[in-house]
């Protein structure tokens, strides 16, 4: 649109929580020259990061999700507040968490399903995986008692009417596992309930870990989803969310920190489905099973006997071993 960052006269008001987070990152500026434009006059609030230090595409994508969900923000931070906590509050109101991308301020939205951008097989890995197979009982909850900043109560932190709970998870746990949670920059009760339901579902994601990958996987960034497709892997078929990447220039290995991502939790949190989703599970692996060769790995050329009997019948077998865990080749043949 017509708005320009360097010209405050073109700015219009928005109650999108992620755009407020972006504004907080850029900082609040005042003075006669820039009249509020970043990096011109005097900083009076916010973080004051330069645009080159902010991951704008991540904020734009998250802001679009907040608009689609109809989420808004109301806040009155001041210079006494911790800058990082204010940023976390804005991001929380938009269903996001703080992240860094190549040293830039970024965010990961966990408020809408996302498509898997890549599939990962054994050929992409650069070492063994580290996996947690279940969420911690300390972190795994089934009930929240949230509070939000209510305009109807003269802008006081007010408890939501009733608790947000998932009865399926309560039955699974055998009791209520309750926790309180504040949403200081959320002024809408419906939005508060949706964010609380999302928080419950996120704590139930039971698969997390670190996977080392080869250099060509550097294009995957925090916030991207990927799917592991490798028969024989315990993670085969599991959709995951990349939380962080760590690149080692000496070896070329990039390590992904990830958590499982269940798309069905979003309809539950938004009130479209009353039943919470079952978390993804690992695929049992038979240690005695060795996967067979892939189609096209091996070719057979038959050598029939010659009419005069000078050549015995046989065959030529040529190919490669695509299974990196195989230690021997077995060829069975008969007369």
Coordinates of C-alpha atoms in Angstrom, one line a residue:
X1 CA 0.0 0.0 0.0
X2 CA 1.0 3.7 0.2
X3 CA 2.6 3.5 3.7
X4 CA 6.4 4.1 3.8
X5 CA 8.6 3.5 6.8
X6 CA 10.6 6.7 6.3
X7 CA 7.5 8.9 6.0
X8 CA 5.3 8.8 9.2
X9 CA 2.7 11.0 7.5
X10 CA 1.7 7.9 5.4
X11 CA 1.2 5.6 8.4
X12 CA -2.2 4.4 9.4
X13 CA -3.4 2.8 12.7
X14 CA -3.4 -1.0 13.0
X15 CA -4.3 -3.2 15.9
X16 CA -2.5 -6.2 14.5
X17 CA -0.3 -7.6 17.4
X18 CA 2.5 -8.7 15.1
X19 CA 2.8 -5.3 13.5
X20 CA 2.9 -3.8 17.0
X21 CA 5.8 -6.2 17.7
X22 CA 7.5 -5.1 14.6
X23 CA 7.0 -1.4 15.5
X24 CA 8.5 -2.2 19.0
X25 CA 11.5 -3.8 17.4
X26 CA 12.1 -0.7 15.2
X27 CA 11.7 1.5 18.2
X28 CA 9.7 4.6 19.0
X29 CA 11.3 7.8 17.8
X30 CA 10.6 11.5 18.2
X31 CA 12.1 14.7 16.8
X32 CA 11.7 17.6 14.4
X33 CA 13.4 16.0 11.4
X34 CA 12.0 12.4 11.1
X35 CA 8.8 13.1 13.1
X36 CA 8.8 9.5 14.2
X37 CA 10.7 7.8 11.4
X38 CA 13.2 5.1 12.7
X39 CA 16.9 6.0 13.2
X40 CA 16.4 9.7 12.5
X41 CA 16.0 11.7 15.7
X42 CA 15.8 10.4 19.3
X43 CA 14.7 7.0 20.5
X44 CA 12.1 7.3 23.3
X45 CA 11.0 3.7 23.5
X46 CA 11.2 0.2 22.1
X47 CA 14.3 -1.8 21.0
X48 CA 15.5 0.5 18.3
X49 CA 16.9 -2.2 15.9
X50 CA 17.9 -1.2 12.4
X51 CA 15.7 -2.6 9.6
X52 CA 18.7 -4.7 8.4
X53 CA 18.6 -6.5 11.8
X54 CA 14.9 -7.6 11.6
X55 CA 13.5 -10.6 9.7
X56 CA 10.7 -8.8 8.0
X57 CA 9.3 -11.8 6.0
X58 CA 8.7 -13.7 9.3
X59 CA 6.8 -10.8 10.8
X60 CA 4.7 -10.3 7.6
X61 CA 3.7 -13.9 7.5
X62 CA 2.7 -13.9 11.1
X63 CA 0.8 -10.7 10.8
X64 CA -1.2 -12.2 7.9
X65 CA -2.2 -15.1 10.2
X66 CA -3.3 -12.7 12.9
X67 CA -5.5 -10.9 10.5
X68 CA -7.0 -14.1 9.2
X69 CA -7.7 -15.2 12.8
X70 CA -9.2 -11.8 13.7
X71 CA -6.7 -11.2 16.5
X72 CA -6.0 -7.7 17.9
X73 CA -3.8 -6.2 20.6
X74 CA -4.1 -3.5 23.2
X75 CA -1.2 -2.4 25.3
X76 CA 0.4 0.6 27.1
X77 CA 4.1 -0.3 27.6
X78 CA 6.5 2.3 29.0
X79 CA 10.2 2.7 29.4
X80 CA 10.2 1.0 32.8
X81 CA 9.1 -2.3 31.2
X82 CA 11.6 -4.8 30.1
X83 CA 12.0 -4.5 26.3
X84 CA 12.2 -8.3 25.7
X85 CA 9.1 -8.9 27.8
X86 CA 7.1 -6.3 25.9
X87 CA 8.1 -7.9 22.7
X88 CA 7.2 -11.4 24.0
X89 CA 3.8 -10.0 25.0
X90 CA 3.1 -8.6 21.5
X91 CA 4.2 -11.9 19.9
X92 CA 2.1 -13.9 22.4
X93 CA -1.0 -11.9 21.4
X94 CA -0.4 -13.0 17.8
X95 CA 0.3 -16.7 18.6
X96 CA 4.0 -16.3 18.0
X97 CA 7.2 -17.0 19.9
X98 CA 10.5 -15.1 19.6
X99 CA 13.2 -16.5 17.4
X100 CA 16.5 -15.5 15.7
X101 CA 17.3 -15.9 12.0
X102 CA 21.0 -15.3 11.0
X103 CA 21.4 -12.9 13.9
X104 CA 18.2 -11.0 13.0
X105 CA 15.2 -10.5 15.3
X106 CA 12.5 -13.0 14.0
X107 CA 9.5 -14.9 15.2
X108 CA 7.8 -18.2 14.7
X109 CA 4.0 -18.3 14.3
X110 CA 2.2 -21.2 16.0
X111 CA -1.3 -20.0 15.2
X112 CA -2.1 -21.7 11.9
X113 CA -1.2 -24.9 10.1
X114 CA 1.6 -24.7 7.5
X115 CA 2.7 -26.8 4.6
X116 CA 5.7 -29.0 4.8
X117 CA 8.5 -27.3 2.7
X118 CA 10.8 -30.3 2.4
X119 CA 10.9 -34.1 3.0
X120 CA 14.0 -35.5 4.7
X121 CA 15.4 -39.0 4.2
X122 CA 18.4 -40.8 5.5
X123 CA 20.4 -39.5 2.6
X124 CA 20.0 -36.0 4.0
X125 CA 21.2 -36.8 7.5
X126 CA 24.8 -36.3 8.7
X127 CA 24.7 -38.3 11.9
X128 CA 22.5 -39.8 14.6
X129 CA 19.3 -38.1 15.8
X130 CA 18.6 -37.0 19.3
X131 CA 14.9 -37.6 20.2
X132 CA 12.7 -37.0 23.2
X133 CA 9.8 -39.4 22.7
X134 CA 7.3 -37.8 25.1
X135 CA 6.5 -34.4 26.5
X136 CA 7.6 -33.7 30.1
X137 CA 4.8 -34.3 32.6
X138 CA 5.8 -31.0 34.2
X139 CA 5.1 -29.1 31.0
X140 CA 2.2 -31.2 29.7
X141 CA -1.1 -29.6 30.8
X142 CA -4.8 -30.1 30.1
X143 CA -6.3 -27.1 31.7
X144 CA -5.6 -23.3 31.7
X145 CA -7.0 -20.5 33.7
X146 CA -6.1 -17.5 31.6
X147 CA -6.3 -13.8 32.4
X148 CA -6.5 -11.0 29.8
X149 CA -6.5 -7.1 29.8
X150 CA -10.3 -6.4 29.9
X151 CA -11.6 -3.1 28.7
X152 CA -15.0 -3.9 30.3
X153 CA -13.2 -4.1 33.7
X154 CA -11.5 -0.7 33.3
X155 CA -8.3 -2.2 31.8
X156 CA -7.6 -4.6 34.6
X157 CA -6.1 -8.1 34.3
X158 CA -9.3 -10.2 34.5
X159 CA -9.8 -13.9 34.7
X160 CA -11.7 -15.5 31.8
X161 CA -15.1 -16.8 32.7
X162 CA -14.5 -20.5 33.2
X163 CA -11.3 -22.5 32.5
X164 CA -10.1 -23.7 29.2
X165 CA -9.7 -27.4 29.3
X166 CA -9.5 -30.5 27.0
X167 CA -11.5 -33.3 28.5
X168 CA -9.8 -35.9 26.4
X169 CA -6.4 -34.9 27.8
X170 CA -7.8 -34.8 31.3
X171 CA -9.1 -38.4 30.9
X172 CA -5.7 -39.4 29.5
X173 CA -3.9 -37.8 32.4
X174 CA -6.3 -39.1 35.0
X175 CA -6.7 -35.7 36.7
X176 CA -6.7 -32.0 35.9
X177 CA -3.3 -30.6 35.3
X178 CA -4.0 -26.9 35.7
X179 CA -1.9 -23.8 35.3
X180 CA -2.5 -20.1 35.2
X181 CA -1.4 -17.9 32.3
X182 CA -1.6 -14.2 31.7
X183 CA -2.2 -12.5 28.3
X184 CA -1.3 -8.9 29.2
X185 CA -1.7 -7.5 25.7
X186 CA -4.9 -9.3 24.7
X187 CA -8.2 -7.4 25.3
X188 CA -10.6 -9.9 23.6
X189 CA -12.0 -12.8 25.6
X190 CA -12.5 -15.0 22.6
X191 CA -9.0 -14.5 21.4
X192 CA -7.7 -15.2 24.9
X193 CA -9.6 -18.5 24.9
X194 CA -8.2 -19.5 21.5
X195 CA -4.6 -18.7 22.5
X196 CA -5.1 -20.7 25.7
X197 CA -6.4 -23.7 23.8
X198 CA -3.4 -23.5 21.5
X199 CA -1.0 -23.3 24.4
X200 CA -2.6 -26.6 25.8
X201 CA -2.2 -28.3 22.5
X202 CA 1.4 -27.2 22.0
X203 CA 2.3 -28.7 25.4
X204 CA 1.0 -32.0 24.2
X205 CA 3.4 -32.2 21.3
X206 CA 5.4 -35.2 22.5
X207 CA 8.2 -35.6 20.0
X208 CA 11.2 -33.2 20.0
X209 CA 14.9 -33.4 19.3
X210 CA 17.8 -32.4 17.2
X211 CA 18.7 -33.8 13.7
X212 CA 22.0 -33.2 12.0
X213 CA 21.7 -32.6 8.2
X214 CA 23.9 -32.0 5.2
X215 CA 24.8 -28.5 3.9
X216 CA 22.1 -28.4 1.3
X217 CA 19.4 -28.3 4.0
X218 CA 20.5 -24.8 5.1
X219 CA 17.6 -23.3 3.1
X220 CA 15.2 -24.6 5.8
X221 CA 14.6 -21.8 8.3
X222 CA 13.1 -21.6 11.8
X223 CA 9.3 -21.7 11.5
X224 CA 9.4 -24.0 8.5
X225 CA 7.7 -27.4 8.6
X226 CA 9.3 -30.6 7.3
X227 CA 8.4 -34.2 7.0
X228 CA 10.7 -37.2 7.6
X229 CA 10.0 -39.9 5.0
X230 CA 12.3 -42.8 5.6
X231 CA 11.2 -46.4 6.1
X232 CA 12.9 -47.8 9.1
X233 CA 13.1 -44.5 10.9
X234 CA 11.1 -44.1 14.1
X235 CA 10.2 -40.6 12.8
X236 CA 9.0 -41.9 9.5
X237 CA 5.9 -39.9 8.4
X238 CA 6.1 -37.4 11.3
X239 CA 5.6 -33.8 10.4
X240 CA 7.9 -31.5 12.4
X241 CA 8.4 -27.8 13.0
X242 CA 11.9 -26.3 12.9
X243 CA 12.6 -24.2 16.0
X244 CA 16.2 -23.3 15.5
X245 CA 19.1 -24.1 13.2
X246 CA 22.8 -24.2 14.1
X247 CA 25.3 -24.3 11.2
X248 CA 28.9 -25.5 11.7
X249 CA 31.1 -24.0 8.9
X250 CA 33.9 -26.4 9.7
X251 CA 31.9 -29.5 8.9
X252 CA 29.1 -28.1 6.8
X253 CA 26.6 -29.8 9.1
X254 CA 23.4 -27.9 10.0
X255 CA 21.6 -29.1 13.2
X256 CA 17.8 -28.6 13.4
X257 CA 16.1 -28.3 16.7
X258 CA 12.5 -29.5 16.1
X259 CA 9.2 -30.4 17.7
X260 CA 6.3 -32.4 16.2
X261 CA 3.6 -30.4 14.5
X262 CA 0.0 -31.7 14.6
X263 CA -2.3 -29.8 12.2
X264 CA -5.5 -30.9 13.8
X265 CA -4.8 -28.8 17.0
X266 CA -5.7 -25.6 15.1
X267 CA -9.4 -26.5 14.4
X268 CA -9.6 -27.5 18.1
X269 CA -8.2 -24.3 19.4
X270 CA -10.3 -22.1 17.1
X271 CA -13.5 -23.9 18.2
X272 CA -14.1 -25.7 14.9
X273 CA -13.7 -29.1 16.4
X274 CA -14.5 -30.0 20.1
X275 CA -12.2 -33.0 20.1
X276 CA -8.5 -32.3 20.7
X277 CA -6.1 -34.2 18.4
X278 CA -4.1 -37.2 19.4
X279 CA -0.4 -36.3 19.3
X280 CA 1.8 -37.9 16.7
X281 CA 3.5 -41.1 17.6
X282 CA 6.8 -42.8 16.6
X283 CA 6.8 -45.7 14.2
X284 CA 8.1 -48.9 15.9
X285 CA 11.3 -50.3 14.3
X286 CA 12.2 -53.9 14.1
X287 CA 16.0 -54.0 14.7
X288 CA 16.1 -57.3 12.8
X289 CA 14.6 -55.9 9.6
X290 CA 16.8 -54.7 6.8
X291 CA 15.1 -52.7 4.1
X292 CA 15.4 -54.3 0.6
X293 CA 17.1 -52.6 -2.3
X294 CA 15.3 -49.8 -4.0
X295 CA 13.9 -50.2 -7.5
X296 CA 16.6 -49.6 -10.0
X297 CA 19.5 -50.2 -7.6
X298 CA 20.4 -53.5 -9.1
X299 CA 20.3 -54.9 -12.7
X300 CA 20.5 -58.5 -13.9
X301 CA 22.0 -59.5 -17.3
X302 CA 21.2 -63.2 -18.1
X303 CA 23.9 -65.2 -19.8
X304 CA 22.2 -68.2 -21.5
X305 CA 24.2 -71.3 -22.4
X306 CA 25.8 -71.3 -25.9
X307 CA 24.5 -73.9 -28.4
X308 CA 27.9 -75.7 -28.4
X309 CA 28.0 -75.9 -24.6
X310 CA 31.2 -73.7 -24.4
X311 CA 29.4 -71.2 -22.1
X312 CA 27.7 -72.2 -18.9
X313 CA 24.4 -70.5 -18.0
X314 CA 24.6 -67.7 -15.5
X315 CA 24.0 -64.0 -14.9
X316 CA 25.7 -60.7 -14.2
X317 CA 24.5 -58.8 -11.2
X318 CA 25.4 -55.1 -11.0
X319 CA 24.3 -52.3 -8.6
X320 CA 24.8 -50.3 -5.5
X321 CA 23.9 -50.6 -1.8
X322 CA 21.6 -47.7 -1.0
X323 CA 21.0 -48.8 2.6
X324 CA 23.8 -47.2 4.6
X325 CA 23.3 -49.6 7.5
X326 CA 23.8 -52.7 5.5
X327 CA 27.0 -54.6 6.2
X328 CA 26.7 -57.5 3.7
X329 CA 24.9 -58.5 0.5
X330 CA 23.0 -61.8 0.2
X331 CA 22.3 -63.2 -3.3
X332 CA 20.1 -66.2 -3.6
X333 CA 19.9 -68.2 -6.8
X334 CA 18.8 -71.6 -7.9
X335 CA 19.2 -74.0 -10.8

